[in-house]
CSV table of C-alpha atoms and ligand atoms in Angstrom, one decimal:
chain,number,residue,atom,x,y,z
A,1,MET,CA,103.3,120.8,84.3
A,2,ARG,CA,106.5,122.9,83.9
A,3,GLY,CA,108.8,122.9,81.0
A,4,VAL,CA,111.2,125.1,78.9
A,5,VAL,CA,109.5,126.2,75.7
A,6,PHE,CA,110.9,128.1,72.7
A,7,ASP,CA,108.0,129.8,70.9
A,8,GLY,CA,110.1,130.9,67.8
A,9,GLU,CA,111.1,134.2,69.4
A,10,ARG,CA,111.6,133.7,73.1
A,11,VAL,CA,112.5,130.9,75.4
A,12,ARG,CA,110.9,130.7,78.8
A,13,VAL,CA,109.7,128.4,81.6
A,14,VAL,CA,106.0,127.7,81.4
A,15,ASP,CA,103.7,125.8,83.8
A,16,ASP,CA,100.8,125.0,81.5
A,17,LEU,CA,102.3,122.1,79.5
A,18,ALA,CA,100.7,118.7,79.2
A,19,VAL,CA,102.0,115.5,77.6
A,20,ARG,CA,99.9,112.6,76.2
A,21,GLU,CA,99.8,109.1,77.6
A,22,PRO,CA,102.4,106.6,76.1
A,23,GLY,CA,101.1,104.8,73.1
A,24,PRO,CA,102.1,101.2,72.0
A,25,GLY,CA,105.9,100.9,72.2
A,26,GLU,CA,106.3,104.1,74.2
A,27,VAL,CA,107.5,105.1,77.7
A,28,LEU,CA,106.3,108.0,79.9
A,29,VAL,CA,109.3,109.3,82.0
A,30,ALA,CA,109.2,111.7,84.9
A,31,ILE,CA,112.4,113.7,84.3
A,32,ALA,CA,114.6,114.3,87.3
A,33,ALA,CA,117.5,116.1,85.7
A,34,ALA,CA,118.6,117.3,82.3
A,35,GLY,CA,121.8,118.8,81.0
A,36,LEU,CA,121.8,122.1,79.1
A,37,CYS,CA,123.8,121.3,75.9
A,38,HIS,CA,124.8,123.8,73.2
A,39,SER,CA,122.4,122.2,70.8
A,40,ASP,CA,119.5,123.5,72.8
A,41,LEU,CA,120.8,127.1,72.6
A,42,SER,CA,121.5,126.5,68.8
A,43,VAL,CA,117.7,126.0,68.4
A,44,VAL,CA,117.1,129.4,70.1
A,45,ASP,CA,119.7,131.3,68.1
A,46,GLY,CA,118.7,129.6,64.8
A,47,THR,CA,121.9,127.6,64.1
A,48,ILE,CA,119.7,124.5,64.3
A,49,PRO,CA,116.4,125.2,62.4
A,50,PHE,CA,113.5,123.5,64.3
A,51,PRO,CA,109.8,124.1,64.1
A,52,ALA,CA,108.2,126.0,67.0
A,53,PRO,CA,106.8,126.0,69.6
A,54,VAL,CA,109.0,123.3,70.9
A,55,VAL,CA,110.0,121.9,74.4
A,56,LEU,CA,113.8,122.0,74.6
A,57,GLY,CA,116.2,119.6,76.2
A,58,HIS,CA,117.7,116.3,74.9
A,59,GLU,CA,120.0,115.1,77.7
A,60,GLY,CA,118.0,113.7,80.6
A,61,ALA,CA,117.4,111.0,83.1
A,62,GLY,CA,114.5,110.2,85.3
A,63,VAL,CA,112.0,107.5,86.5
A,64,VAL,CA,109.6,105.5,84.4
A,65,GLU,CA,106.0,106.5,85.2
A,66,ALA,CA,104.1,104.4,82.7
A,67,VAL,CA,104.7,102.1,79.7
A,68,GLY,CA,102.6,101.6,76.6
A,69,VAL,CA,101.4,98.3,75.2
A,70,GLY,CA,104.3,95.9,74.3
A,71,VAL,CA,107.0,97.5,76.4
A,72,THR,CA,108.6,94.9,78.6
A,73,HIS,CA,112.3,96.0,79.1
A,74,VAL,CA,111.4,98.8,81.6
A,75,ALA,CA,108.6,99.1,84.2
A,76,PRO,CA,107.2,102.0,86.4
A,77,GLY,CA,109.8,102.9,89.0
A,78,ASP,CA,112.8,102.0,87.0
A,79,HIS,CA,115.6,104.7,86.6
A,80,VAL,CA,116.4,105.4,83.0
A,81,ALA,CA,118.8,107.6,81.0
A,82,LEU,CA,117.3,108.8,77.7
A,83,SER,CA,118.8,108.7,74.2
A,84,THR,CA,117.8,111.0,71.4
A,85,LEU,CA,117.8,108.2,68.8
A,86,ALA,CA,114.2,107.2,67.9
A,87,HIS,CA,115.4,104.5,65.5
A,88,CYS,CA,113.0,101.9,64.2
A,89,GLY,CA,114.8,98.8,65.2
A,90,THR,CA,113.7,96.9,62.1
A,91,CYS,CA,115.5,98.4,59.1
A,92,ALA,CA,118.8,97.1,57.6
A,93,GLU,CA,121.0,99.7,59.3
A,94,CYS,CA,119.4,99.0,62.7
A,95,ASP,CA,119.7,95.3,62.1
A,96,ARG,CA,123.5,95.6,61.5
A,97,GLY,CA,124.0,97.6,64.6
A,98,ARG,CA,124.1,101.1,63.2
A,99,PRO,CA,121.0,102.8,64.7
A,100,THR,CA,122.5,106.2,64.2
A,101,MET,CA,122.2,105.6,60.4
A,102,CYS,CA,118.5,104.6,60.7
A,103,ARG,CA,116.5,106.9,58.3
A,104,GLN,CA,113.6,106.9,60.7
A,105,ALA,CA,115.7,108.4,63.4
A,106,ILE,CA,116.2,111.9,62.0
A,107,GLY,CA,114.0,114.9,61.0
A,108,ARG,CA,110.6,113.6,62.0
A,109,PRO,CA,109.6,115.7,65.0
A,110,GLY,CA,106.4,114.6,66.8
A,111,LYS,CA,104.0,116.7,68.9
A,112,PRO,CA,103.3,114.8,72.1
A,113,PHE,CA,102.8,118.0,74.2
A,114,THR,CA,100.0,120.6,74.4
A,115,ARG,CA,99.9,124.0,76.1
A,116,GLY,CA,97.2,126.0,77.8
A,117,ALA,CA,93.4,125.8,77.7
A,118,GLY,CA,93.3,125.5,74.0
A,119,ALA,CA,95.6,122.4,74.1
A,120,ASP,CA,97.8,123.9,71.3
A,121,PRO,CA,100.2,121.2,70.1
A,122,VAL,CA,103.9,121.7,70.9
A,123,TYR,CA,106.8,119.9,69.2
A,124,GLN,CA,109.3,117.6,70.8
A,125,PHE,CA,113.0,118.4,70.3
A,126,ALA,CA,115.4,115.6,69.3
A,127,ALA,CA,112.7,113.0,69.9
A,128,ASN,CA,113.4,113.8,73.6
A,129,SER,CA,112.4,117.2,75.2
A,130,ALA,CA,114.0,116.5,78.5
A,131,PHE,CA,113.3,120.1,79.8
A,132,ALA,CA,109.8,119.1,81.0
A,133,GLU,CA,108.5,117.4,84.1
A,134,ARG,CA,107.4,114.5,81.9
A,135,THR,CA,108.1,113.3,78.4
A,136,VAL,CA,107.1,110.4,76.1
A,137,VAL,CA,109.8,108.5,74.2
A,138,LYS,CA,110.1,105.4,72.2
A,139,ALA,CA,111.0,102.2,74.1
A,140,VAL,CA,114.4,102.0,72.4
A,141,GLN,CA,115.3,105.5,73.9
A,142,ALA,CA,114.7,104.5,77.5
A,143,VAL,CA,117.8,102.7,78.9
A,144,ARG,CA,117.6,101.2,82.4
A,145,ILE,CA,120.4,102.3,84.7
A,146,PRO,CA,121.2,101.2,88.3
A,147,GLY,CA,119.2,103.1,90.9
A,148,ASP,CA,122.2,104.2,92.9
A,149,ILE,CA,123.6,106.5,90.2
A,150,PRO,CA,122.7,110.2,90.9
A,151,LEU,CA,120.2,111.2,88.2
A,152,THR,CA,121.9,114.6,87.9
A,153,SER,CA,125.0,112.7,86.7
A,154,ALA,CA,123.2,110.0,84.7
A,155,ALA,CA,121.5,112.8,82.7
A,156,LEU,CA,124.7,113.6,80.9
A,157,ILE,CA,125.2,110.2,79.4
A,158,GLY,CA,122.5,110.7,76.8
A,159,CYS,CA,124.3,113.4,74.8
A,160,GLY,CA,127.7,114.5,75.8
A,161,VAL,CA,129.1,111.1,76.9
A,162,LEU,CA,127.5,109.1,74.1
A,163,THR,CA,128.9,111.6,71.6
A,164,GLY,CA,132.4,112.0,73.0
A,165,VAL,CA,133.2,108.6,74.4
A,166,GLY,CA,131.4,106.9,71.5
A,167,ALA,CA,133.4,108.8,68.9
A,168,VAL,CA,136.6,107.3,70.4
A,169,LEU,CA,135.4,103.8,71.0
A,170,ASN,CA,132.9,103.2,68.1
A,171,ARG,CA,133.9,105.5,65.3
A,172,ALA,CA,137.7,106.2,65.6
A,173,ARG,CA,138.3,102.8,67.3
A,174,VAL,CA,141.3,104.1,69.2
A,175,ASP,CA,143.6,101.3,70.1
A,176,ARG,CA,146.0,100.7,73.0
A,177,GLY,CA,149.2,102.7,72.6
A,178,ASP,CA,147.7,105.1,70.0
A,179,SER,CA,148.4,108.8,70.1
A,180,VAL,CA,145.4,111.2,70.3
A,181,VAL,CA,145.0,114.9,70.0
A,182,VAL,CA,141.8,116.6,71.2
A,183,ILE,CA,141.2,120.2,70.1
A,184,GLY,CA,138.7,121.9,72.4
A,185,THR,CA,138.0,120.7,76.0
A,186,GLY,CA,134.3,121.7,76.5
A,187,GLY,CA,131.7,119.1,77.3
A,188,ILE,CA,132.4,116.9,74.2
A,189,GLY,CA,136.2,117.3,74.3
A,190,LEU,CA,136.4,116.2,78.0
A,191,ASN,CA,134.4,113.0,77.0
A,192,VAL,CA,136.8,112.4,74.1
A,193,LEU,CA,139.7,112.6,76.6
A,194,GLN,CA,138.2,110.1,78.9
A,195,GLY,CA,137.3,107.9,76.0
A,196,ALA,CA,140.9,107.9,74.9
A,197,ARG,CA,141.9,106.9,78.5
A,198,LEU,CA,139.4,104.0,78.4
A,199,ALA,CA,140.8,102.9,75.1
A,200,GLY,CA,144.4,102.8,76.4
A,201,ALA,CA,145.8,105.6,74.3
A,202,LEU,CA,149.4,106.3,75.3
A,203,THR,CA,149.8,110.0,74.5
A,204,VAL,CA,146.7,112.2,74.8
A,205,VAL,CA,147.3,115.8,74.0
A,206,ALA,CA,144.5,118.3,75.0
A,207,VAL,CA,144.6,121.6,73.1
A,208,ASP,CA,142.5,124.6,74.4
A,209,ALA,CA,143.1,128.3,74.2
A,210,HIS,CA,142.2,128.7,77.8
A,211,PRO,CA,145.0,127.7,80.2
A,212,ALA,CA,142.6,127.4,83.0
A,213,LYS,CA,141.2,124.2,81.4
A,214,GLU,CA,144.5,122.3,82.0
A,215,ALA,CA,143.6,120.8,85.4
A,216,VAL,CA,140.2,119.5,84.3
A,217,ALA,CA,141.7,118.2,81.0
A,218,ARG,CA,144.3,116.2,82.9
A,219,ARG,CA,141.6,115.0,85.3
A,220,PHE,CA,139.7,113.5,82.3
A,221,GLY,CA,142.8,111.8,80.8
A,222,ALA,CA,145.1,114.3,79.0
A,223,THR,CA,148.7,113.4,79.4
A,224,ASP,CA,149.8,116.8,77.9
A,225,PHE,CA,148.1,120.2,77.6
A,226,LEU,CA,148.8,122.9,75.1
A,227,THR,CA,147.1,126.3,74.5
A,228,SER,CA,147.8,126.0,70.8
A,229,ALA,CA,148.1,123.2,68.3
A,230,GLU,CA,151.4,124.7,67.1
A,231,GLY,CA,153.2,122.8,69.9
A,232,VAL,CA,151.8,119.3,69.0
A,233,ARG,CA,154.7,118.4,66.7
A,234,GLU,CA,157.2,118.8,69.5
A,235,LEU,CA,155.3,116.1,71.5
A,236,LEU,CA,154.5,114.0,68.4
A,237,PRO,CA,157.1,114.6,65.7
A,238,THR,CA,155.6,112.2,63.2
A,239,GLY,CA,152.0,113.4,63.9
A,240,ALA,CA,149.0,111.8,65.7
A,241,ASP,CA,147.0,108.6,65.0
A,242,HIS,CA,143.7,110.4,65.8
A,243,VAL,CA,142.9,114.1,66.0
A,244,PHE,CA,139.4,115.1,67.3
A,245,GLU,CA,138.2,118.6,66.4
A,246,CYS,CA,135.6,119.5,69.0
A,247,VAL,CA,135.2,123.2,68.4
A,248,GLY,CA,133.6,123.5,65.0
A,249,ARG,CA,136.0,126.1,63.3
A,250,VAL,CA,137.3,125.5,59.8
A,251,GLU,CA,140.8,126.6,60.6
A,252,LEU,CA,141.0,124.1,63.4
A,253,ILE,CA,139.7,121.4,61.1
A,254,ARG,CA,142.6,122.2,58.7
A,255,GLN,CA,145.0,122.0,61.7
A,256,ALA,CA,143.5,118.6,62.6
A,257,VAL,CA,144.2,117.3,59.1
A,258,ASP,CA,147.8,118.7,59.1
A,259,LEU,CA,148.6,117.0,62.4
A,260,LEU,CA,147.9,113.5,61.2
A,261,ASP,CA,150.6,110.8,61.1
A,262,ARG,CA,150.6,108.1,58.4
A,263,ARG,CA,147.2,106.2,58.4
A,264,GLY,CA,145.9,108.9,60.8
A,265,GLN,CA,142.3,110.1,61.0
A,266,ALA,CA,140.7,113.4,61.8
A,267,ILE,CA,137.3,113.0,63.4
A,268,LEU,CA,135.0,116.0,63.1
A,269,LEU,CA,132.8,116.5,66.2
A,270,GLY,CA,132.5,120.3,66.3
A,271,VAL,CA,129.5,121.9,64.4
A,272,PRO,CA,130.3,124.9,62.3
A,273,PRO,CA,127.5,126.8,60.5
A,274,ALA,CA,125.7,124.6,58.0
A,275,THR,CA,127.2,126.4,54.9
A,276,ALA,CA,130.9,126.4,56.2
A,277,GLU,CA,133.5,124.9,53.9
A,278,ALA,CA,136.9,123.6,55.0
A,279,SER,CA,140.0,123.0,52.8
A,280,PHE,CA,143.0,120.7,53.0
A,281,LEU,CA,146.0,119.8,50.8
A,282,VAL,CA,144.9,116.7,48.7
A,283,SER,CA,148.5,115.5,48.9
A,284,SER,CA,148.4,115.6,52.7
A,285,LEU,CA,145.9,112.7,52.6
A,286,TYR,CA,147.9,110.4,50.3
A,287,LEU,CA,149.4,108.2,53.1
A,288,ASP,CA,146.1,106.4,53.9
A,289,LYS,CA,144.8,109.2,56.0
A,290,SER,CA,141.1,109.9,56.5
A,291,ILE,CA,138.6,112.5,57.6
A,292,LEU,CA,135.6,111.1,59.5
A,293,GLY,CA,132.2,112.5,60.3
A,294,CYS,CA,130.4,111.0,63.3
A,295,ARG,CA,126.8,111.1,64.3
A,296,TYR,CA,126.0,110.8,68.1
A,297,GLY,CA,129.2,108.8,68.7
A,298,SER,CA,128.0,106.0,66.3
A,299,SER,CA,126.3,104.8,69.5
A,300,ARG,CA,124.1,101.8,70.2
A,301,PRO,CA,122.2,103.4,73.1
A,302,GLN,CA,120.9,100.2,74.9
A,303,ARG,CA,124.4,98.8,74.9
A,304,ASP,CA,126.5,101.9,75.4
A,305,ILE,CA,124.4,103.8,78.0
A,306,ALA,CA,124.4,100.6,80.2
A,307,LEU,CA,128.2,100.2,79.7
A,308,TYR,CA,129.0,103.8,80.6
A,309,ALA,CA,126.7,103.6,83.7
A,310,GLU,CA,128.6,100.5,84.9
A,311,LEU,CA,132.0,102.1,84.1
A,312,TYR,CA,130.9,105.1,86.2
A,313,ARG,CA,130.0,102.8,89.1
A,314,GLN,CA,133.5,101.3,88.9
A,315,GLY,CA,135.1,104.7,89.0
A,316,ARG,CA,136.5,104.4,85.5
A,317,LEU,CA,134.2,107.0,83.8
A,318,LEU,CA,133.7,110.5,85.2
A,319,LEU,CA,130.2,111.9,85.3
A,320,ASP,CA,129.9,114.0,88.6
A,321,GLU,CA,132.9,116.1,87.5
A,322,LEU,CA,131.1,117.1,84.3
A,323,VAL,CA,128.3,118.7,86.3
A,324,THR,CA,129.6,122.1,87.1
A,325,ALA,CA,126.3,123.8,88.2
A,326,VAL,CA,122.8,122.6,89.1
A,327,PHE,CA,119.7,124.8,88.9
A,328,PRO,CA,116.0,124.2,89.4
A,329,VAL,CA,114.2,124.5,86.1
A,330,GLU,CA,112.7,127.9,87.1
A,331,ASP,CA,116.3,129.3,86.9
A,332,PHE,CA,116.7,128.3,83.2
A,333,ASP,CA,117.9,131.8,82.4
A,334,LYS,CA,120.7,131.5,84.9
A,335,ALA,CA,121.8,128.2,83.5
A,336,ARG,CA,121.7,129.6,80.0
A,337,ALA,CA,123.9,132.6,81.1
A,338,GLU,CA,126.4,130.2,82.6
A,339,ALA,CA,126.5,128.0,79.5
A,340,GLU,CA,126.8,131.0,77.1
A,341,ALA,CA,129.6,132.5,79.1
A,342,GLY,CA,131.5,129.2,78.8
A,343,ARG,CA,131.8,129.1,82.6
A,344,VAL,CA,130.5,125.5,82.9
A,345,ALA,CA,131.2,122.1,81.3
A,346,ARG,CA,127.5,121.3,81.9
A,347,ALA,CA,124.7,123.2,83.7
A,348,VAL,CA,122.1,120.7,84.8
A,349,LEU,CA,118.4,121.5,85.4
A,350,THR,CA,116.4,119.6,88.0
A,351,PHE,CA,112.6,119.1,88.2
B,401,ZN,ZN1,123.5,117.7,73.0
B,402,ZN,ZN1,116.0,101.6,61.6
């Protein structure tokens, strides 16, 4: 079968991949569509160290092809969106509704794929590898969605939407009437904007250096748009309740902290290099302010993916508008060029 493989030096589309049958508690999914997220490119450029060879992709949706022993919540033919969280479901963190904190759900890459006549093993990225015609995931990762949602749109729920909307609803817990500033309006930032709208935030300021982003930012929920955070104080003289940094630059993290109102919180979603350090005035945090990290929107995938799918059906959550280009998997290089040039919110590959 076809898939996008990074061999440690080059990334290319191959047609000699195979995937094993689902074992107990696993699901085999025929991928229909998968979004190209920056994390996939970060594996290729080394920002995210990952063993190779590896099948890329971690934001996908498709149709269940087979289930392993003990899987009862989905059946062949069901449409599913996939999460990247291979949590155990039995530890104390899973039990208290914090699967993103499960210690089983990070840094244990499996090798369900093989390549070529020699059946050389190939790693799975983010417990997912959605850039393949078929992949095997744990049962907890396959979330059933209504069959009438286009799979090219549903594909985006599993990373960008869970991360951005989840950060607003689950981590920051934005409340009705709150003020929100979103720095950076790429794929994550747009989802933070629509999360703020869902939460009932009153003032939602989008900040992006590119003025051309204004229309789409307003579409997703921004009430104001600025090309620099300098102007935020004119709109919010006492500061903001929540500032989301979605770019991953330390000077913008500092700006996010400096923009906080009393009891405000800065939520860090951008990913700077692993050794980056940021600074802030200690005195600037005295008035009950906080700086929050957030993994994967603090999501509970079986609950949240189903919720976002239903909000989409009701017209309250935008997915189609996030898909700015669709390519067959053979054109991975074109999708990559679009993403690297920043021309698209999300390029989606189809299989
Ligand atoms: Zn991603
Ligand atoms: Zn667990």
